[in-house]
mmCIF file of C-alpha atoms and ligand atoms in Angstrom:
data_model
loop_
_atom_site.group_PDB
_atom_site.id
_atom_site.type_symbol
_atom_site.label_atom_id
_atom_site.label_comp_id
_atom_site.label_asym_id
_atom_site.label_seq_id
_atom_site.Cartn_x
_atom_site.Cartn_y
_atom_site.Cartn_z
ATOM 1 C CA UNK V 1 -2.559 15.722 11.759
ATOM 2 C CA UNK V 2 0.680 14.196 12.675
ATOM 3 C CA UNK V 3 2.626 13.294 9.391
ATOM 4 C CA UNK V 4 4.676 10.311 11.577
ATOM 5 C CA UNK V 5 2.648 7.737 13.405
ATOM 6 C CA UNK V 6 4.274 7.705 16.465
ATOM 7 C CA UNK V 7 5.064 4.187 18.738
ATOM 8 C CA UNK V 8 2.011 5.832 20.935
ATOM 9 C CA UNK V 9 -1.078 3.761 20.886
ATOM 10 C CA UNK V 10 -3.006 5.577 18.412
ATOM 11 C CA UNK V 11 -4.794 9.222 19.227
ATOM 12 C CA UNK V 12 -8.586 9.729 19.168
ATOM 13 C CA UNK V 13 -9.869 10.344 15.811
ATOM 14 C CA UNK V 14 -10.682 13.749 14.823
ATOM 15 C CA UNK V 15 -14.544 14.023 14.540
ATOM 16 C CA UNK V 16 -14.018 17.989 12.700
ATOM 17 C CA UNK V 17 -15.306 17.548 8.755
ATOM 18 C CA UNK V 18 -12.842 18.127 6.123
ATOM 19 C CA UNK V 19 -13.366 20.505 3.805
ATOM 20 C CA UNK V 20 -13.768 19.011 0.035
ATOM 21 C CA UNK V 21 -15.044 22.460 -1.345
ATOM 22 C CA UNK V 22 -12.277 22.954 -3.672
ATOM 23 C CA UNK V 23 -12.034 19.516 -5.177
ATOM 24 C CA UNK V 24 -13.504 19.004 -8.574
ATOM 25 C CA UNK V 25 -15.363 15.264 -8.540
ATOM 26 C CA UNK V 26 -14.747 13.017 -11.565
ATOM 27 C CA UNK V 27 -17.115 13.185 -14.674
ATOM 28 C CA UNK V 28 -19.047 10.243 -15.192
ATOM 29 C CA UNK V 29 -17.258 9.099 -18.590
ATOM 30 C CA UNK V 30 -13.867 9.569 -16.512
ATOM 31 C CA UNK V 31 -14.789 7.621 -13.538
ATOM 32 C CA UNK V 32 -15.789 5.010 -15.806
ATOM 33 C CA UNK V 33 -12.239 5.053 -17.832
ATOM 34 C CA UNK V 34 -10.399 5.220 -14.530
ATOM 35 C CA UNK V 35 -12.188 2.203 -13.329
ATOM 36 C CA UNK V 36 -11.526 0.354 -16.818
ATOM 37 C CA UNK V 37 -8.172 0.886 -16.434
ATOM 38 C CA UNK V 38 -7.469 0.294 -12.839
ATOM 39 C CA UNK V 39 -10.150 -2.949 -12.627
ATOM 40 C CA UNK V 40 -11.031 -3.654 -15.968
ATOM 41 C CA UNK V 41 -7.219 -3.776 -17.514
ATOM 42 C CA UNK V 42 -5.564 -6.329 -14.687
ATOM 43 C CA UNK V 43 -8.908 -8.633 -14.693
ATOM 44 C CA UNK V 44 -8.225 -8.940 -18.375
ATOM 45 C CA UNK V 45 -4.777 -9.427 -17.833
ATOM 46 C CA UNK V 46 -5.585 -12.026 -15.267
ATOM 47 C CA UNK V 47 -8.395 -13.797 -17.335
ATOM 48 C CA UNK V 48 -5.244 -14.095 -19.556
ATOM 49 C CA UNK V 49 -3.497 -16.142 -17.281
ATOM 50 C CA UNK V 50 -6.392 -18.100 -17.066
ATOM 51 C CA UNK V 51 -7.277 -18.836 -20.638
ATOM 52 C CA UNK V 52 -3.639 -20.011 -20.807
ATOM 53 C CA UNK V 53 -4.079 -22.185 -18.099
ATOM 54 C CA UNK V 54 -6.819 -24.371 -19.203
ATOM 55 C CA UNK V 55 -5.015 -24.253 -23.210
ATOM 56 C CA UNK V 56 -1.551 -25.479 -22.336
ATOM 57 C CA UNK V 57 -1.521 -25.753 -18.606
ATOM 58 C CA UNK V 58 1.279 -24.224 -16.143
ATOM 59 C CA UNK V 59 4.773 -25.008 -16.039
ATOM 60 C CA UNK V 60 7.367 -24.788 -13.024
ATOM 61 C CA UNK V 61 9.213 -21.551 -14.521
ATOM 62 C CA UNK V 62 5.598 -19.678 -14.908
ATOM 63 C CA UNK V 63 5.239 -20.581 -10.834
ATOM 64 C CA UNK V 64 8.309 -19.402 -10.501
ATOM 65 C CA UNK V 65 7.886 -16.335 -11.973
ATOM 66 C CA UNK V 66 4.459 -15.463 -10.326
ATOM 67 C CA UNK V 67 5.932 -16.484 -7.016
ATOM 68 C CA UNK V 68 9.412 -14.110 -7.191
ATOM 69 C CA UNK V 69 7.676 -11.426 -8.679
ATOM 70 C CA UNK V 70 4.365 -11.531 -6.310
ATOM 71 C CA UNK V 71 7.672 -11.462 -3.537
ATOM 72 C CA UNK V 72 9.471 -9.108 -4.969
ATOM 73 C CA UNK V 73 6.648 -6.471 -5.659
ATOM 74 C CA UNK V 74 5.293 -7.683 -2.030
ATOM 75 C CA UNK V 75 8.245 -6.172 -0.173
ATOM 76 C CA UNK V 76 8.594 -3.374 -2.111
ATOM 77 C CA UNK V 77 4.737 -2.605 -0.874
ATOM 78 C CA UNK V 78 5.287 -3.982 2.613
ATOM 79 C CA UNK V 79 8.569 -3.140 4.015
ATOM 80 C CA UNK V 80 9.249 -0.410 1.192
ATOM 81 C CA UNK V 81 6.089 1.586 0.787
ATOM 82 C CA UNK V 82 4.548 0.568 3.485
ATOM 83 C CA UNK V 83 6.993 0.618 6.469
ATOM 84 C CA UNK V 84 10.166 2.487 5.181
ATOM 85 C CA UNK V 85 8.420 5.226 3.238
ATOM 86 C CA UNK V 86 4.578 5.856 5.025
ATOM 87 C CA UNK V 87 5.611 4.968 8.817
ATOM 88 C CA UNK V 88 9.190 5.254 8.386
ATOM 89 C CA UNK V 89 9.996 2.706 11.020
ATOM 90 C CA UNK V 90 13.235 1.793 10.048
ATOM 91 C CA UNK V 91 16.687 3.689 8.319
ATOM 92 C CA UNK V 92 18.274 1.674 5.979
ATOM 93 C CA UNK V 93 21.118 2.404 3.299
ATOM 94 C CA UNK V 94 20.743 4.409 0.073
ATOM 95 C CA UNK V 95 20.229 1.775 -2.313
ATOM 96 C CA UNK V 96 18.170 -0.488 -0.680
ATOM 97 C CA UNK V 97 15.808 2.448 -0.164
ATOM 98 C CA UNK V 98 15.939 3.175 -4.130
ATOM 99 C CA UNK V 99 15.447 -1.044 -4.575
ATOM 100 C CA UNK V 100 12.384 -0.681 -2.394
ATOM 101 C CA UNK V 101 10.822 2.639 -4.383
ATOM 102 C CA UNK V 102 11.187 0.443 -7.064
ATOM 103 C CA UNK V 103 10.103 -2.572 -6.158
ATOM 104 C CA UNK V 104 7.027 -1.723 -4.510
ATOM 105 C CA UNK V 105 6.609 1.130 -8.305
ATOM 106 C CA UNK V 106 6.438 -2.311 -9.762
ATOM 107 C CA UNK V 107 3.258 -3.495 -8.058
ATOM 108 C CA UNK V 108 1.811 -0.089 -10.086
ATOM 109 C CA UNK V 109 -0.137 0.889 -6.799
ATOM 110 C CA UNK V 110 0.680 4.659 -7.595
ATOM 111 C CA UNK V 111 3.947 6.239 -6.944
ATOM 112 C CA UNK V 112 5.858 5.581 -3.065
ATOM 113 C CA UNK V 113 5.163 9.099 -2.566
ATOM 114 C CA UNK V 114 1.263 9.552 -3.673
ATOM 115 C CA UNK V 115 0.952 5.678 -1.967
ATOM 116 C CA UNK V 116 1.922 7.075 1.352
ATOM 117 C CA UNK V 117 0.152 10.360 1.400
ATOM 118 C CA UNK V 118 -3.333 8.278 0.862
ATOM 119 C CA UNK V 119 -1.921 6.027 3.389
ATOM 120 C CA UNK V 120 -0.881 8.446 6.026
ATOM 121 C CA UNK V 121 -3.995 10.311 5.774
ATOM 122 C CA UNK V 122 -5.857 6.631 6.382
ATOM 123 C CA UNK V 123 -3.974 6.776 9.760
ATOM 124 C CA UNK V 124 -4.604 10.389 10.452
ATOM 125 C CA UNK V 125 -8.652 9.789 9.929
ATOM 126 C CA UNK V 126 -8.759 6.149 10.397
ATOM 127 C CA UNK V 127 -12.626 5.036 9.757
ATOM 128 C CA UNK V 128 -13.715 8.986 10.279
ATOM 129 C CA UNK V 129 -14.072 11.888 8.082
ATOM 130 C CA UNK V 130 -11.509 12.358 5.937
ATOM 131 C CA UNK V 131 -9.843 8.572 5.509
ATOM 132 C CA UNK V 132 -10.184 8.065 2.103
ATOM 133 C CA UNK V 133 -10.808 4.039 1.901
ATOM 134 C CA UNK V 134 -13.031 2.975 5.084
ATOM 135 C CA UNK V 135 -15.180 0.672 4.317
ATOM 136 C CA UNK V 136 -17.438 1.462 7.417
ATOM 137 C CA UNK V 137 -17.806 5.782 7.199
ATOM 138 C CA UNK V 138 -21.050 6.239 6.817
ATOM 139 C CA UNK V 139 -22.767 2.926 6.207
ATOM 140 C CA UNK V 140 -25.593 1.643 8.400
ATOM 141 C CA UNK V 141 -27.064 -1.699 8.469
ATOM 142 C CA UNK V 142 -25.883 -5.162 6.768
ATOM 143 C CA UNK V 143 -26.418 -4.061 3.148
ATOM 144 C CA UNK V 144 -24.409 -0.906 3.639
ATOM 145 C CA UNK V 145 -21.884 -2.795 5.034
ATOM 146 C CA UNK V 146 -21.318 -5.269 1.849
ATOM 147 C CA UNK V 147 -21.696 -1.629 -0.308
ATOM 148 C CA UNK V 148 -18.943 -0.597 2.297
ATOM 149 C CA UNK V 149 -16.309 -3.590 1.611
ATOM 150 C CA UNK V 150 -16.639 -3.855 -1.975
ATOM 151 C CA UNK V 151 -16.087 -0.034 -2.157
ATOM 152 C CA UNK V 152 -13.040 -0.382 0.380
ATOM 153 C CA UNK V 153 -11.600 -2.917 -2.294
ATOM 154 C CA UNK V 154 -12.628 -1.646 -5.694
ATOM 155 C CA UNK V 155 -13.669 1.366 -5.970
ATOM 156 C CA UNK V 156 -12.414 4.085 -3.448
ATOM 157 C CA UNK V 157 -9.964 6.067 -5.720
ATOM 158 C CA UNK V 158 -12.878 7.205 -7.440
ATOM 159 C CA UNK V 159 -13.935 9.716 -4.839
ATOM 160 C CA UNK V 160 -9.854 10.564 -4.443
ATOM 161 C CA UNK V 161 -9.651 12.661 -7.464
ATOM 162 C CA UNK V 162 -5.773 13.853 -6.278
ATOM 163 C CA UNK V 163 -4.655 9.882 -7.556
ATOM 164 C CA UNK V 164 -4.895 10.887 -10.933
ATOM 165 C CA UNK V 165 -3.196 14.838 -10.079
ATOM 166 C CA UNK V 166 -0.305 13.739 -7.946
ATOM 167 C CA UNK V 167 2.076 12.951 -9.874
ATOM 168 C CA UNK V 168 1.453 16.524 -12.382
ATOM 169 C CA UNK V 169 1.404 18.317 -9.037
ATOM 170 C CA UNK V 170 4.971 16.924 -8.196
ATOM 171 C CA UNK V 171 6.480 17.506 -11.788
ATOM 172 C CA UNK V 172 4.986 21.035 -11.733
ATOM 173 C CA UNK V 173 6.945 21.626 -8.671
ATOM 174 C CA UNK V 174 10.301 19.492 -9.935
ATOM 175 C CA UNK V 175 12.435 22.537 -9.106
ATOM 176 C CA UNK V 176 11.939 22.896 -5.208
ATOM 177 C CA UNK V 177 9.218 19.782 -4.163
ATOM 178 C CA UNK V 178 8.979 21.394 -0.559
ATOM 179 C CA UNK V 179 7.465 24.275 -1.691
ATOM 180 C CA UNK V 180 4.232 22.185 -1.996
ATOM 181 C CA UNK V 181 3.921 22.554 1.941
ATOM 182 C CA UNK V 182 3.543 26.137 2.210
ATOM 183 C CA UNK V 183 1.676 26.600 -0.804
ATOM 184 C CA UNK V 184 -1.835 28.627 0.037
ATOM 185 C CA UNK V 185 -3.640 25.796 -2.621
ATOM 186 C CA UNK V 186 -6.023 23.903 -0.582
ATOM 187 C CA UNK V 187 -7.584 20.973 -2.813
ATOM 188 C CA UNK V 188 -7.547 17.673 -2.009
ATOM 189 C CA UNK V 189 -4.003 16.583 -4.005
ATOM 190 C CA UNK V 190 -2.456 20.092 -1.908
ATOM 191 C CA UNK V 191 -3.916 18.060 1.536
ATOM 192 C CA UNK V 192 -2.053 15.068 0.821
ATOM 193 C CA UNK V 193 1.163 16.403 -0.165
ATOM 194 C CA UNK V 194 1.044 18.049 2.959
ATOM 195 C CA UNK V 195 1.411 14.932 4.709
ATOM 196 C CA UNK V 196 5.148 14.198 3.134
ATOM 197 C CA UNK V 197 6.982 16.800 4.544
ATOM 198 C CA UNK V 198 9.843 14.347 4.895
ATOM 199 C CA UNK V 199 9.960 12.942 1.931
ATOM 200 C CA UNK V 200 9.273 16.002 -0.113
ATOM 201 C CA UNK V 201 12.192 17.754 1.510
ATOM 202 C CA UNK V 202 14.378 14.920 -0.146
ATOM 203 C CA UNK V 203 15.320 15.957 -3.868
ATOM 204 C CA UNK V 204 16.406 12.977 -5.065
ATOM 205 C CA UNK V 205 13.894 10.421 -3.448
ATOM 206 C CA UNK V 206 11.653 12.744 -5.270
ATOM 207 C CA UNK V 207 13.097 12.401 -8.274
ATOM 208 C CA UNK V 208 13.556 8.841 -8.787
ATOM 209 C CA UNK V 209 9.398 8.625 -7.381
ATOM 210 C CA UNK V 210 8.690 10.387 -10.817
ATOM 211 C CA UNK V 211 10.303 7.692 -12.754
ATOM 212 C CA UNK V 212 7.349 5.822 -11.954
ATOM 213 C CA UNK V 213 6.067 5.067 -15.293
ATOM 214 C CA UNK V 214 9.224 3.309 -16.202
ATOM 215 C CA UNK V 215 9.397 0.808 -13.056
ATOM 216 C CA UNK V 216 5.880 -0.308 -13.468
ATOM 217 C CA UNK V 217 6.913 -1.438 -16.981
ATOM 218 C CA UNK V 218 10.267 -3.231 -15.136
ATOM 219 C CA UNK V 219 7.519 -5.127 -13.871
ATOM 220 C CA UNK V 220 6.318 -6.178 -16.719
ATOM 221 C CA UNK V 221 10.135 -6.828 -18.597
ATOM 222 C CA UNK V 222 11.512 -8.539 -16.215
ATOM 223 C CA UNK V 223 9.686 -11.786 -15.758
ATOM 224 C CA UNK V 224 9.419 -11.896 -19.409
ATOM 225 C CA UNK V 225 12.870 -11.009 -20.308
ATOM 226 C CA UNK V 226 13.766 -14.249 -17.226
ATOM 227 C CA UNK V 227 11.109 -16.120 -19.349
ATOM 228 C CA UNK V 228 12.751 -15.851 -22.548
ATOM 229 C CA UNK V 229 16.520 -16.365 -21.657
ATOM 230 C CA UNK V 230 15.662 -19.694 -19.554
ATOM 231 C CA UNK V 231 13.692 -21.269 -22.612
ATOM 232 C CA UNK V 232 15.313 -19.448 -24.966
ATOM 233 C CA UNK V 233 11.953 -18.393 -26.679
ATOM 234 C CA UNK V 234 9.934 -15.469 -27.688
ATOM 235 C CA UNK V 235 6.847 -17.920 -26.534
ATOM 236 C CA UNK V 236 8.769 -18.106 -23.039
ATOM 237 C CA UNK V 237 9.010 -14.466 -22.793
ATOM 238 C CA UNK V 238 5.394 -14.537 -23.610
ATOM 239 C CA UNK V 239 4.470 -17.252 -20.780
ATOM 240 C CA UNK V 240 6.510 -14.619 -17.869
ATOM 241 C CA UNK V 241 4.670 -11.770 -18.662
ATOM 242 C CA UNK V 242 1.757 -13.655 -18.553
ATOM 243 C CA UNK V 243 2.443 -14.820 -15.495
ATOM 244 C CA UNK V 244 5.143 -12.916 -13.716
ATOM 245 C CA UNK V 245 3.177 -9.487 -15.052
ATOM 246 C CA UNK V 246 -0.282 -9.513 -15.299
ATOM 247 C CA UNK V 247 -1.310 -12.285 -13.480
ATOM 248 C CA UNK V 248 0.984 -11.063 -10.652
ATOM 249 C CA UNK V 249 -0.464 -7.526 -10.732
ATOM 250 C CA UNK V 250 -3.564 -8.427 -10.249
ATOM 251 C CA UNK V 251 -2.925 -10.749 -7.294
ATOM 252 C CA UNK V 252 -0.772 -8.128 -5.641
ATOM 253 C CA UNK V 253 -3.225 -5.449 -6.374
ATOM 254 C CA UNK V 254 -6.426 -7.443 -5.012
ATOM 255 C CA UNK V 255 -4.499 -8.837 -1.831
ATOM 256 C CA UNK V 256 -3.128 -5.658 -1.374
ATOM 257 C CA UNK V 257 -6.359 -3.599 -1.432
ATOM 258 C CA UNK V 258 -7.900 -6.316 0.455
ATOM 259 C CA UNK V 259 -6.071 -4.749 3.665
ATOM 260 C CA UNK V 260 -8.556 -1.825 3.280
ATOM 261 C CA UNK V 261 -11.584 -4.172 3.300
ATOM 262 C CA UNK V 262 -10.476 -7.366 5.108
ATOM 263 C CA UNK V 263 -8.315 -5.612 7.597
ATOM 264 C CA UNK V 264 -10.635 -3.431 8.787
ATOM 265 C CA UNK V 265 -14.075 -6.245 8.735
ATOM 266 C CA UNK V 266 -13.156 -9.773 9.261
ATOM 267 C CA UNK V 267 -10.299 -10.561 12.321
ATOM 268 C CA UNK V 268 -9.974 -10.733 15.431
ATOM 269 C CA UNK V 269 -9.064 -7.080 17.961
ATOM 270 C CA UNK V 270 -6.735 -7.378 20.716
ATOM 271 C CA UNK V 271 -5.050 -4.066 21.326
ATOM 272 C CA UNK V 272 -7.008 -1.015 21.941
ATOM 273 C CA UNK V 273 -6.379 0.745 18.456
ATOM 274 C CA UNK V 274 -9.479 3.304 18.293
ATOM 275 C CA UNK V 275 -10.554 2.115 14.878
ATOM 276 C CA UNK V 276 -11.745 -0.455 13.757
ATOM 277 C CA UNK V 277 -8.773 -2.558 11.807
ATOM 278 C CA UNK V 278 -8.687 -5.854 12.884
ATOM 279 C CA UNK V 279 -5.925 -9.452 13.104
ATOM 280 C CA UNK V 280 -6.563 -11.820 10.613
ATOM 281 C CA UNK V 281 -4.135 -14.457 9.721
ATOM 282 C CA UNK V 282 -4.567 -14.840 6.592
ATOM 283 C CA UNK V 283 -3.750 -11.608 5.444
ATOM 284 C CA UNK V 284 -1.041 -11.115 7.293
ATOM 285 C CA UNK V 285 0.560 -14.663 5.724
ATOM 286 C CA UNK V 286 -0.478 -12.945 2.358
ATOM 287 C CA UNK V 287 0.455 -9.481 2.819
ATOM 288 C CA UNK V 288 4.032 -10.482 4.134
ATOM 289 C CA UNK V 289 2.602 -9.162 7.552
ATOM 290 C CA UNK V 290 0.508 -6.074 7.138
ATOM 291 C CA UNK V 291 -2.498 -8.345 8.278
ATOM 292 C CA UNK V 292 -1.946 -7.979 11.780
ATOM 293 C CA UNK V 293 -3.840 -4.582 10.966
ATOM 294 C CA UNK V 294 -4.882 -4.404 14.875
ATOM 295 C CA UNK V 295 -1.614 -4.853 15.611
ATOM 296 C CA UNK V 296 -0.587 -2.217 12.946
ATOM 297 C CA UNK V 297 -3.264 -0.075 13.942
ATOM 298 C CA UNK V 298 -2.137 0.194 17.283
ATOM 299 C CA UNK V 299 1.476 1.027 16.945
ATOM 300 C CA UNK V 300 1.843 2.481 13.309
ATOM 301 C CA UNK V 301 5.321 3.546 14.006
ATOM 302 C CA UNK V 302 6.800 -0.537 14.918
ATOM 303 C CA UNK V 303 8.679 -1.972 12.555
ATOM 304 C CA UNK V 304 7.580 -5.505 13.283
ATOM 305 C CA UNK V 305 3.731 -6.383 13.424
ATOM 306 C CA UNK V 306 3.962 -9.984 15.356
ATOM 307 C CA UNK V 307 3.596 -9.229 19.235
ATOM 308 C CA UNK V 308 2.991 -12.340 19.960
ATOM 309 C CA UNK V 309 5.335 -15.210 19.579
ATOM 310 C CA UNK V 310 2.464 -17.566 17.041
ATOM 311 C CA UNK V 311 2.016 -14.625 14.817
ATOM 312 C CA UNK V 312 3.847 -14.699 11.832
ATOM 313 C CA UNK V 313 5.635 -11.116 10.174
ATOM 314 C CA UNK V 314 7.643 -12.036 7.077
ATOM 315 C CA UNK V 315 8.147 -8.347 6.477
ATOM 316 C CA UNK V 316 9.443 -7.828 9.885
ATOM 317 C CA UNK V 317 11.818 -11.103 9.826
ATOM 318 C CA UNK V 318 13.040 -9.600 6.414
ATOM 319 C CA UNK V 319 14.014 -6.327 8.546
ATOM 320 C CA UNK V 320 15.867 -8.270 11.022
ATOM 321 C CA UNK V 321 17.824 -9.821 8.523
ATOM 322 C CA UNK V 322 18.789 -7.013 7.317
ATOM 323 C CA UNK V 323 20.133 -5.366 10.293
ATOM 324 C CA UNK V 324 21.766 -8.273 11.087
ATOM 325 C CA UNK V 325 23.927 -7.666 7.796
ATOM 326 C CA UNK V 326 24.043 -3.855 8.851
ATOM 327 C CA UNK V 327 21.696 -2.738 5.951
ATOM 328 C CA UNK V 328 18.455 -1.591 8.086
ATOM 329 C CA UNK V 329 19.173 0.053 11.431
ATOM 330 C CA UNK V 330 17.368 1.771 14.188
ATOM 331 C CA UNK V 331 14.293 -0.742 13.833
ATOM 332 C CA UNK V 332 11.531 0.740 15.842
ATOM 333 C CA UNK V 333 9.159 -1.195 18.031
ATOM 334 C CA UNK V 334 6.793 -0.816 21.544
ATOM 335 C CA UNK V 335 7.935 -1.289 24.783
ATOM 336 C CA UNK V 336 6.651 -4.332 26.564
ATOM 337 C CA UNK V 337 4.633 -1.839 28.969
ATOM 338 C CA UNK V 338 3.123 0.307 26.325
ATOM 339 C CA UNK V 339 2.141 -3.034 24.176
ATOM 340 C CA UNK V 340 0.481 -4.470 27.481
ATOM 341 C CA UNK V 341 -1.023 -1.231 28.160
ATOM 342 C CA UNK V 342 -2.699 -1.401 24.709
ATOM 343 C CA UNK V 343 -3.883 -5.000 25.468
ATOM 344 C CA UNK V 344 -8.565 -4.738 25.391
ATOM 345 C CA UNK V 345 -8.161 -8.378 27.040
ATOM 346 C CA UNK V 346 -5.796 -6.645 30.303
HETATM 347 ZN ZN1 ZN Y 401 -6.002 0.373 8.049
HETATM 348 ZN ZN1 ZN Y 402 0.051 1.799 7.986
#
């Protein structure tokens, strides 16, 4: 399993089973807190948003909010998360890698480093054995396919039982995080961590990933601390966490889980990925450009996902801006020859 998508079109999947003998499954009564709290809490929260809505309608600041917020914990998913700290298809300074961590901590989508274990090993067993959020494995027929997408976008982490072990597993080896890739352990929270051995190897990074706890509440304090100091109000402060918090975290969360569903069952394919994640434009406007999942797909290790001049990448513009100011550098991306040999349509 190669820990680094590479700028390669993507290898054939591995058809060998993976061996889940050592992992416990969830009880019943846990599976059903875990779901409260990763569904049931942010629909509440977002039922919130809606209840104050049709009371005392919306205001321009509560936009506001929602809109910087659903940005700010967008790129810290997209081009933090996402491209910096899964793919690594970019360097960038010091600071703005600790901004992304927590940024994209904010959007409370797990920690960068458990988020881009479960994401690596999505690339290592794309729609096979072993990827942990296809929404085709296994399912035959047109009914098994709706059981597939909802389970793509709601309910996948139950069958990952190393979500809710990850971050123990990294402050039980504070000391010396690296060790985790020799250790003999063989569960399914040992697998993943196996996966990071670049980001494990970096102490610090490390560190400031087990802080998470205290940047997904950032991203509730913020908006409302911004919603009290404009109107000067404890009813303001109220109104941005409303909306810059909970109504936010459930947007990001659904739009950004959607990618597992969507992006892999409603598009369009162009470039020969061997899977089955597909372009859809509507997704990639949303997801600040991880939409173009064929694209994606294809060449994990680009830093840009638009290869062709209508398609849209916010994330990737973002990138170029900052190399332009000298603060992302070494941006990777496919040579015109290996994009065209990629092409289905050639
Ligand atoms: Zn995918
Ligand atoms: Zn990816």
């Amino acid at each position: 399993m190669s820990a680094l998508p590479s700028l390669s079109p993507a290898p054939s999947p591995s058809t060998s089973e993976p061996s889940e003998t050592h992992d416990e499954r969830l009880s019943g009564a846990r599976r059903a807190l875990v779901l409260f709290v990763v569904q049931g809490l942010p629909l509440l929260g977002f039922c919130a948003g809606v209840w104050l809505f049709l009371r005392e309608g919306v205001s321009g600041l509560d936009l506001g909010l929602l809109g910087a917020m659903y940005l700010l914990t967008m790129v810290g998913i997209e081009v933090g998360f996402h491209r910096y700290f899964a793919h690594r298809t970019f360097e960038t300074t010091r600071p703005l890698r600790a901004l992304f961590l927590i940024l994209g901590s904010m959007a409370g989508q797990g920690s960068a480093l458990l988020w881009s274990a479960v994401h690596r090993t999505h690339h290592a067993h794309t729609d096979q054995p072993g990827d942990l959020h296809s929404p085709l494995f296994g399912r035959k027929g047109f009914w098994g396919g709706v059981r597939g997408f909802f389970w793509a976008q709601f309910l996948w982490y139950l069958e990952v039982p190393a979500i809710g072990r990850f971050g123990r597993l990294l402050d039980r080896h504070r000391a010396s995080p690296a060790g985790l890739l020799t250790s003999p352990e063989d569960d399914q929270a040992h697998r993943i961590a196996r996966t990071l051995p670049d980001l494990l190897r970096d102490e610090p990074l490390v560190r400031l990933n087990q802080r998470y706890g205290t940047w997904v509440l950032l991203g509730f304090a913020l908006p409302a601390l911004v919603g009290g100091l404009v109107t000067q109000s404890w009813a303001g402060a109220l109104r941005g966490f409303v909306w810059g918090g909970l109504v936010r975290y459930y947007v990001v969360q659904q739009v950004t889980f959607a990618i597992n569903s969507v992006g892999h069952t409603m598009g369009v394919r162009w470039l020969n990925s061997r899977d089955t994640s597909r372009n859809n434009v509507v997704m990639a406007l949303l997801t600040l450009g991880a939409g173009w999942h064929n694209n994606h797909h294809a060449f994990p290790g680009s830093a840009r996902t638009d290869f062709r001049w209508w398609q849209v990448d916010l994330g990737g513009l973002l990138l170029r801006l900052l190399a332009r100011l000298g603060l992302a550098w070494d941006l990777r991306e496919p040579s015109p020859e290996a994009l065209l040999a990629a092409r289905l349509d050639r």
